[in-house]
mmCIF file of C-alpha atoms in Angstrom:
data_model
loop_
_atom_site.group_PDB
_atom_site.id
_atom_site.type_symbol
_atom_site.label_atom_id
_atom_site.label_comp_id
_atom_site.label_asym_id
_atom_site.label_seq_id
_atom_site.Cartn_x
_atom_site.Cartn_y
_atom_site.Cartn_z
ATOM 1 C CA MET A 2 -2.409 -23.851 -0.773
ATOM 2 C CA GLN A 3 0.904 -25.340 0.372
ATOM 3 C CA PHE A 4 3.950 -23.084 -0.100
ATOM 4 C CA ASP A 5 7.435 -24.363 -0.857
ATOM 5 C CA GLY A 6 9.999 -21.677 -0.033
ATOM 6 C CA ARG A 7 12.311 -22.944 -2.782
ATOM 7 C CA ARG A 8 9.551 -22.406 -5.324
ATOM 8 C CA PHE A 9 9.274 -18.634 -4.848
ATOM 9 C CA THR A 10 11.572 -15.733 -5.649
ATOM 10 C CA LEU A 11 11.291 -12.310 -4.016
ATOM 11 C CA LYS A 12 13.169 -9.509 -5.759
ATOM 12 C CA LEU A 13 13.056 -6.033 -7.239
ATOM 13 C CA ALA A 14 11.975 -6.137 -10.870
ATOM 14 C CA GLU A 15 14.948 -5.785 -13.193
ATOM 15 C CA THR A 16 13.396 -6.008 -16.645
ATOM 16 C CA LYS A 17 10.511 -4.485 -18.594
ATOM 17 C CA GLU A 18 9.001 -7.957 -18.789
ATOM 18 C CA GLU A 19 8.940 -8.314 -14.993
ATOM 19 C CA ILE A 20 7.303 -4.900 -14.576
ATOM 20 C CA LEU A 21 4.769 -5.816 -17.265
ATOM 21 C CA ALA A 22 3.962 -9.030 -15.383
ATOM 22 C CA SER A 23 3.372 -7.030 -12.199
ATOM 23 C CA GLN A 24 1.059 -4.698 -14.135
ATOM 24 C CA ARG A 25 -0.891 -7.729 -15.360
ATOM 25 C CA LEU A 26 -1.346 -8.839 -11.756
ATOM 26 C CA ARG A 27 -2.479 -5.341 -10.819
ATOM 27 C CA TYR A 28 -5.027 -5.470 -13.645
ATOM 28 C CA ARG A 29 -6.447 -8.760 -12.371
ATOM 29 C CA VAL A 30 -6.775 -7.422 -8.838
ATOM 30 C CA PHE A 31 -7.592 -3.737 -9.172
ATOM 31 C CA VAL A 32 -9.543 -3.735 -12.440
ATOM 32 C CA LYS A 33 -11.176 -7.169 -12.685
ATOM 33 C CA GLU A 34 -11.808 -7.655 -8.954
ATOM 34 C CA MET A 35 -12.189 -4.135 -7.591
ATOM 35 C CA GLY A 36 -13.620 -2.274 -10.581
ATOM 36 C CA ALA A 37 -10.879 0.290 -11.229
ATOM 37 C CA ARG A 38 -10.940 2.019 -14.617
ATOM 38 C CA VAL A 39 -8.042 2.064 -17.089
ATOM 39 C CA ASP A 40 -7.529 3.603 -20.521
ATOM 40 C CA GLY A 41 -8.409 1.711 -23.694
ATOM 41 C CA GLU A 42 -4.869 0.615 -24.539
ATOM 42 C CA SER A 43 -4.276 -0.698 -21.017
ATOM 43 C CA GLU A 44 -7.611 -2.536 -21.239
ATOM 44 C CA ARG A 45 -6.543 -4.214 -24.484
ATOM 45 C CA MET A 46 -3.182 -5.166 -22.975
ATOM 46 C CA GLY A 47 -4.725 -6.373 -19.718
ATOM 47 C CA ILE A 48 -2.491 -4.196 -17.526
ATOM 48 C CA GLU A 49 -2.923 -1.539 -14.845
ATOM 49 C CA ARG A 50 -0.299 1.204 -15.138
ATOM 50 C CA ASP A 51 0.277 4.921 -14.718
ATOM 51 C CA SER A 52 2.899 7.573 -15.438
ATOM 52 C CA PHE A 53 4.563 6.987 -12.051
ATOM 53 C CA ASP A 54 5.564 3.383 -12.760
ATOM 54 C CA PRO A 55 8.969 4.228 -14.323
ATOM 55 C CA PHE A 56 10.013 6.038 -11.124
ATOM 56 C CA PHE A 57 8.987 3.327 -8.658
ATOM 57 C CA ASP A 58 10.981 0.283 -7.629
ATOM 58 C CA HIS A 59 8.762 -2.755 -8.119
ATOM 59 C CA LEU A 60 9.028 -5.485 -5.480
ATOM 60 C CA ILE A 61 7.733 -8.722 -6.978
ATOM 61 C CA LEU A 62 7.047 -12.234 -5.725
ATOM 62 C CA LEU A 63 7.352 -14.912 -8.419
ATOM 63 C CA ASP A 64 6.086 -18.457 -8.502
ATOM 64 C CA ASN A 65 8.917 -20.235 -10.319
ATOM 65 C CA ALA A 66 6.678 -23.222 -11.025
ATOM 66 C CA HIS A 67 4.343 -21.178 -13.200
ATOM 67 C CA GLU A 68 4.274 -22.490 -16.762
ATOM 68 C CA ASP A 69 3.914 -18.999 -18.277
ATOM 69 C CA PRO A 70 6.804 -16.688 -17.219
ATOM 70 C CA GLY A 71 4.647 -13.717 -18.142
ATOM 71 C CA GLU A 72 2.157 -14.708 -15.423
ATOM 72 C CA ALA A 73 4.699 -15.768 -12.794
ATOM 73 C CA VAL A 74 4.403 -12.594 -10.686
ATOM 74 C CA ILE A 75 1.860 -13.445 -7.990
ATOM 75 C CA GLY A 76 2.526 -10.583 -5.571
ATOM 76 C CA THR A 77 3.778 -7.029 -5.917
ATOM 77 C CA TYR A 78 4.483 -3.774 -4.082
ATOM 78 C CA ARG A 79 5.761 -0.579 -5.643
ATOM 79 C CA LEU A 80 8.149 1.715 -3.770
ATOM 80 C CA LEU A 81 9.063 5.348 -4.476
ATOM 81 C CA ARG A 82 11.949 6.813 -2.500
ATOM 82 C CA GLY A 83 11.603 10.416 -1.397
ATOM 83 C CA GLU A 84 14.724 11.597 -3.207
ATOM 84 C CA VAL A 85 13.481 10.111 -6.477
ATOM 85 C CA ALA A 86 10.098 11.780 -6.030
ATOM 86 C CA ALA A 87 11.778 15.129 -5.297
ATOM 87 C CA GLU A 88 13.899 14.952 -8.434
ATOM 88 C CA GLY A 89 11.112 13.749 -10.705
ATOM 89 C CA PRO A 90 7.375 13.250 -10.512
ATOM 90 C CA GLY A 91 6.620 14.018 -6.873
ATOM 91 C CA PHE A 92 4.643 11.495 -4.864
ATOM 92 C CA TYR A 93 1.751 9.564 -6.378
ATOM 93 C CA GLY A 94 -0.435 10.218 -3.340
ATOM 94 C CA SER A 95 -0.071 13.991 -3.619
ATOM 95 C CA SER A 96 -3.079 14.064 -5.940
ATOM 96 C CA GLU A 97 -5.195 12.951 -2.966
ATOM 97 C CA PHE A 98 -3.319 14.183 0.110
ATOM 98 C CA ASP A 99 -1.171 17.199 0.957
ATOM 99 C CA LEU A 100 2.147 15.441 1.592
ATOM 100 C CA GLU A 101 4.290 18.526 2.227
ATOM 101 C CA ARG A 102 4.904 17.653 5.884
ATOM 102 C CA ILE A 103 6.542 14.406 4.809
ATOM 103 C CA ALA A 104 8.294 15.813 1.751
ATOM 104 C CA LYS A 105 9.851 18.641 3.792
ATOM 105 C CA ALA A 106 10.602 16.663 6.954
ATOM 106 C CA GLY A 107 14.260 16.169 5.976
ATOM 107 C CA ARG A 108 14.001 12.433 6.660
ATOM 108 C CA ARG A 109 14.402 9.448 4.324
ATOM 109 C CA SER A 110 10.996 8.321 3.149
ATOM 110 C CA VAL A 111 9.412 5.818 0.804
ATOM 111 C CA GLU A 112 5.924 5.825 -0.659
ATOM 112 C CA LEU A 113 4.258 2.427 -0.792
ATOM 113 C CA GLY A 114 1.505 1.473 -3.189
ATOM 114 C CA ARG A 115 -0.230 -1.006 -5.491
ATOM 115 C CA SER A 116 0.215 -3.817 -2.980
ATOM 116 C CA CYS A 117 -1.627 -6.934 -4.116
ATOM 117 C CA VAL A 118 -1.498 -10.728 -4.214
ATOM 118 C CA ASP A 119 -3.064 -13.040 -6.786
ATOM 119 C CA ALA A 120 -6.375 -14.415 -5.503
ATOM 120 C CA ARG A 121 -5.129 -18.016 -5.704
ATOM 121 C CA TYR A 122 -2.285 -17.294 -3.274
ATOM 122 C CA ARG A 123 -4.146 -15.391 -0.573
ATOM 123 C CA GLY A 124 -4.434 -16.901 2.860
ATOM 124 C CA GLY A 125 -0.878 -18.215 2.712
ATOM 125 C CA PRO A 126 2.477 -16.564 3.375
ATOM 126 C CA ALA A 127 2.597 -14.510 0.152
ATOM 127 C CA MET A 128 1.865 -11.211 1.891
ATOM 128 C CA LEU A 129 4.330 -12.055 4.656
ATOM 129 C CA LEU A 130 7.011 -12.708 2.048
ATOM 130 C CA LEU A 131 6.299 -9.320 0.480
ATOM 131 C CA TRP A 132 6.541 -7.680 3.905
ATOM 132 C CA ASN A 133 9.888 -9.371 4.490
ATOM 133 C CA GLY A 134 11.053 -7.908 1.197
ATOM 134 C CA LEU A 135 9.778 -4.509 2.248
ATOM 135 C CA ALA A 136 11.663 -4.796 5.551
ATOM 136 C CA ASP A 137 14.837 -5.594 3.605
ATOM 137 C CA TYR A 138 14.304 -2.570 1.380
ATOM 138 C CA VAL A 139 13.592 -0.200 4.281
ATOM 139 C CA LEU A 140 16.377 -1.362 6.589
ATOM 140 C CA SER A 141 19.061 -1.513 3.913
ATOM 141 C CA ARG A 142 18.284 2.078 2.832
ATOM 142 C CA ASP A 143 17.797 3.553 6.320
ATOM 143 C CA ILE A 144 14.254 4.604 5.519
ATOM 144 C CA GLU A 145 12.654 6.565 8.370
ATOM 145 C CA ILE A 146 9.108 7.179 7.136
ATOM 146 C CA MET A 147 6.934 4.789 5.136
ATOM 147 C CA PHE A 148 3.602 5.976 3.855
ATOM 148 C CA GLY A 149 1.066 5.367 1.160
ATOM 149 C CA VAL A 150 -2.559 5.361 0.110
ATOM 150 C CA ALA A 151 -4.544 2.372 1.400
ATOM 151 C CA SER A 152 -8.002 1.583 0.132
ATOM 152 C CA PHE A 153 -11.407 0.394 1.224
ATOM 153 C CA PRO A 154 -13.405 -1.097 -1.679
ATOM 154 C CA GLY A 155 -16.290 0.984 -3.016
ATOM 155 C CA VAL A 156 -16.922 4.736 -2.990
ATOM 156 C CA ASP A 157 -19.625 4.903 -0.297
ATOM 157 C CA PRO A 158 -18.130 5.761 3.122
ATOM 158 C CA ASP A 159 -21.317 4.918 5.050
ATOM 159 C CA PRO A 160 -20.734 1.117 5.237
ATOM 160 C CA ILE A 161 -17.261 1.732 6.705
ATOM 161 C CA GLU A 162 -18.128 4.553 9.097
ATOM 162 C CA HIS A 163 -17.044 2.562 12.166
ATOM 163 C CA ALA A 164 -13.663 1.801 10.581
ATOM 164 C CA LEU A 165 -13.021 5.396 9.513
ATOM 165 C CA SER A 166 -14.100 6.804 12.876
ATOM 166 C CA TYR A 167 -12.005 4.207 14.725
ATOM 167 C CA LEU A 168 -8.931 5.187 12.697
ATOM 168 C CA TYR A 169 -9.531 8.859 13.385
ATOM 169 C CA HIS A 170 -10.062 8.500 17.129
ATOM 170 C CA ASN A 171 -7.303 5.952 17.776
ATOM 171 C CA HIS A 172 -4.633 6.224 15.090
ATOM 172 C CA LEU A 173 -4.496 9.827 13.870
ATOM 173 C CA ALA A 174 -0.896 10.781 13.046
ATOM 174 C CA PRO A 175 1.072 13.204 15.233
ATOM 175 C CA SER A 176 0.852 16.785 13.998
ATOM 176 C CA ASP A 177 4.368 16.941 12.497
ATOM 177 C CA ILE A 178 3.599 14.132 10.013
ATOM 178 C CA ARG A 179 -0.186 14.462 9.834
ATOM 179 C CA VAL A 180 -0.994 14.808 6.167
ATOM 180 C CA ARG A 181 -4.446 16.052 5.163
ATOM 181 C CA VAL A 182 -6.732 15.056 2.348
ATOM 182 C CA HIS A 183 -7.387 17.568 -0.439
ATOM 183 C CA GLU A 184 -10.860 19.031 -0.249
ATOM 184 C CA ASP A 185 -12.090 17.870 -3.657
ATOM 185 C CA CYS A 186 -13.573 14.364 -3.391
ATOM 186 C CA ALA A 187 -12.808 14.338 0.356
ATOM 187 C CA THR A 188 -14.951 12.853 3.098
ATOM 188 C CA PRO A 189 -14.552 13.229 6.879
ATOM 189 C CA MET A 190 -13.448 10.229 8.919
ATOM 190 C CA ASN A 191 -14.924 11.190 12.301
ATOM 191 C CA THR A 192 -18.586 10.750 11.448
ATOM 192 C CA ARG A 193 -19.191 8.885 14.707
ATOM 193 C CA PRO A 194 -18.109 10.052 18.183
ATOM 194 C CA LEU A 195 -15.643 7.858 20.019
ATOM 195 C CA GLU A 196 -18.238 6.497 22.447
ATOM 196 C CA THR A 197 -20.466 5.128 19.670
ATOM 197 C CA THR A 198 -17.665 3.759 17.511
ATOM 198 C CA ASN A 199 -17.706 -0.032 17.743
ATOM 199 C CA ARG A 200 -14.206 -1.532 17.672
ATOM 200 C CA SER A 201 -15.340 -4.985 16.548
ATOM 201 C CA ALA A 202 -17.399 -3.528 13.722
ATOM 202 C CA ALA A 203 -14.487 -1.276 12.756
ATOM 203 C CA LEU A 204 -12.030 -4.142 12.492
ATOM 204 C CA ALA A 205 -14.518 -6.233 10.532
ATOM 205 C CA GLN A 206 -14.865 -3.409 8.002
ATOM 206 C CA MET A 207 -11.113 -2.896 7.709
ATOM 207 C CA PRO A 208 -8.973 -4.525 4.974
ATOM 208 C CA ALA A 209 -6.240 -6.837 6.238
ATOM 209 C CA LEU A 210 -3.471 -4.602 4.879
ATOM 210 C CA ILE A 211 -4.621 -1.635 6.963
ATOM 211 C CA LYS A 212 -4.879 -3.778 10.093
ATOM 212 C CA GLY A 213 -1.367 -5.027 9.406
ATOM 213 C CA TYR A 214 0.022 -1.490 9.413
ATOM 214 C CA LEU A 215 -1.829 -0.679 12.617
ATOM 215 C CA ARG A 216 -0.243 -3.705 14.312
ATOM 216 C CA LEU A 217 3.129 -2.165 13.470
ATOM 217 C CA GLY A 218 2.196 1.130 15.116
ATOM 218 C CA GLY A 219 0.950 2.863 11.996
ATOM 219 C CA PHE A 220 -0.983 6.127 11.833
ATOM 220 C CA VAL A 221 -3.420 7.674 9.382
ATOM 221 C CA GLY A 222 -3.614 11.140 7.920
ATOM 222 C CA GLU A 223 -6.660 13.336 8.394
ATOM 223 C CA GLY A 224 -9.617 12.778 6.082
ATOM 224 C CA ALA A 225 -10.438 10.137 3.483
ATOM 225 C CA TYR A 226 -10.489 10.484 -0.295
ATOM 226 C CA ILE A 227 -13.217 9.213 -2.603
ATOM 227 C CA ASP A 228 -11.425 7.800 -5.647
ATOM 228 C CA HIS A 229 -14.066 7.204 -8.298
ATOM 229 C CA GLY A 230 -11.491 6.103 -10.887
ATOM 230 C CA PHE A 231 -10.269 3.311 -8.647
ATOM 231 C CA ASN A 232 -13.643 2.640 -7.005
ATOM 232 C CA THR A 233 -12.236 3.057 -3.493
ATOM 233 C CA VAL A 234 -12.264 5.144 -0.341
ATOM 234 C CA ASP A 235 -8.637 5.955 0.460
ATOM 235 C CA VAL A 236 -6.779 6.819 3.644
ATOM 236 C CA CYS A 237 -3.124 7.718 3.965
ATOM 237 C CA LEU A 238 -1.183 5.299 6.181
ATOM 238 C CA ILE A 239 2.070 6.414 7.790
ATOM 239 C CA LEU A 240 4.762 4.445 9.630
ATOM 240 C CA ASP A 241 7.435 6.440 11.455
ATOM 241 C CA THR A 242 10.312 4.175 12.490
ATOM 242 C CA ALA A 243 11.401 6.636 15.197
ATOM 243 C CA ARG A 244 8.001 6.253 16.858
ATOM 244 C CA MET A 245 7.757 2.480 16.548
ATOM 245 C CA SER A 246 8.027 0.757 19.890
ATOM 246 C CA ALA A 247 10.560 -2.014 20.469
ATOM 247 C CA LYS A 248 7.686 -4.494 20.258
ATOM 248 C CA HIS A 249 6.536 -3.101 16.915
ATOM 249 C CA LYS A 250 10.077 -3.052 15.514
ATOM 250 C CA ALA A 251 10.654 -6.640 16.588
ATOM 251 C CA HIS A 252 7.408 -7.650 14.909
ATOM 252 C CA TYR A 253 8.386 -5.794 11.732
ATOM 253 C CA VAL A 254 11.804 -7.394 11.311
ATOM 254 C CA ARG A 255 10.749 -10.866 12.447
ATOM 255 C CA GLY A 256 11.819 -13.322 9.788
ATOM 256 C CA TYR A 257 13.800 -10.632 8.012
ATOM 257 C CA THR A 258 17.112 -11.644 6.446
ATOM 258 C CA ARG A 259 19.460 -9.538 4.358
#
């Protein structure tokens, strides 16, 4: 697919209609493609939503050429600032991981989630455009820690044992920000010793989004979470801007404009 930069708009959602359009996209990706479960009303409406949505900022990418404005959102990311979480619902990921080390770190943080792109737009610059928008959001708000749940499809950890072990042995977060999975529905990551963990197999098993965070110097928390409702195996990804190398920071802000 050829992309015309003038054809697309990247912004934070400002209306209920824009948020609803992002929830429709999430339904197409997470429910129809990945097998997540939603309640009956959400199923009838064709949306994926939860009680945290009103507290998140919703970064959306729109295709202005789309004939139906209600379907124009073709990429989305939702963002929950630490101060908003502290004053309201807490973090979404706290149901899976103990996030106290981040919540009590005294540093500006943002929880990332529900990142997805419409299937017809994958393989082009849509995800890069979303990342540019994320860079804008983070830099303009002096965010120090970015984190969020990232998912492998399916609930069986065996087919991704090289990927989970590789993450554990090579990208485990430093102790001061190392969150840990809750014991219920948890599975260990280090099922293979380092010497028998195959890097090529690990990367082949790893979703592109997770590899993207690793290229920026990202870490993972300890343990993975089996999410039967979403039909995924989840890890917690963490980016600490103070620990990012100059190379990683340059890569992150490349193409960024205010």
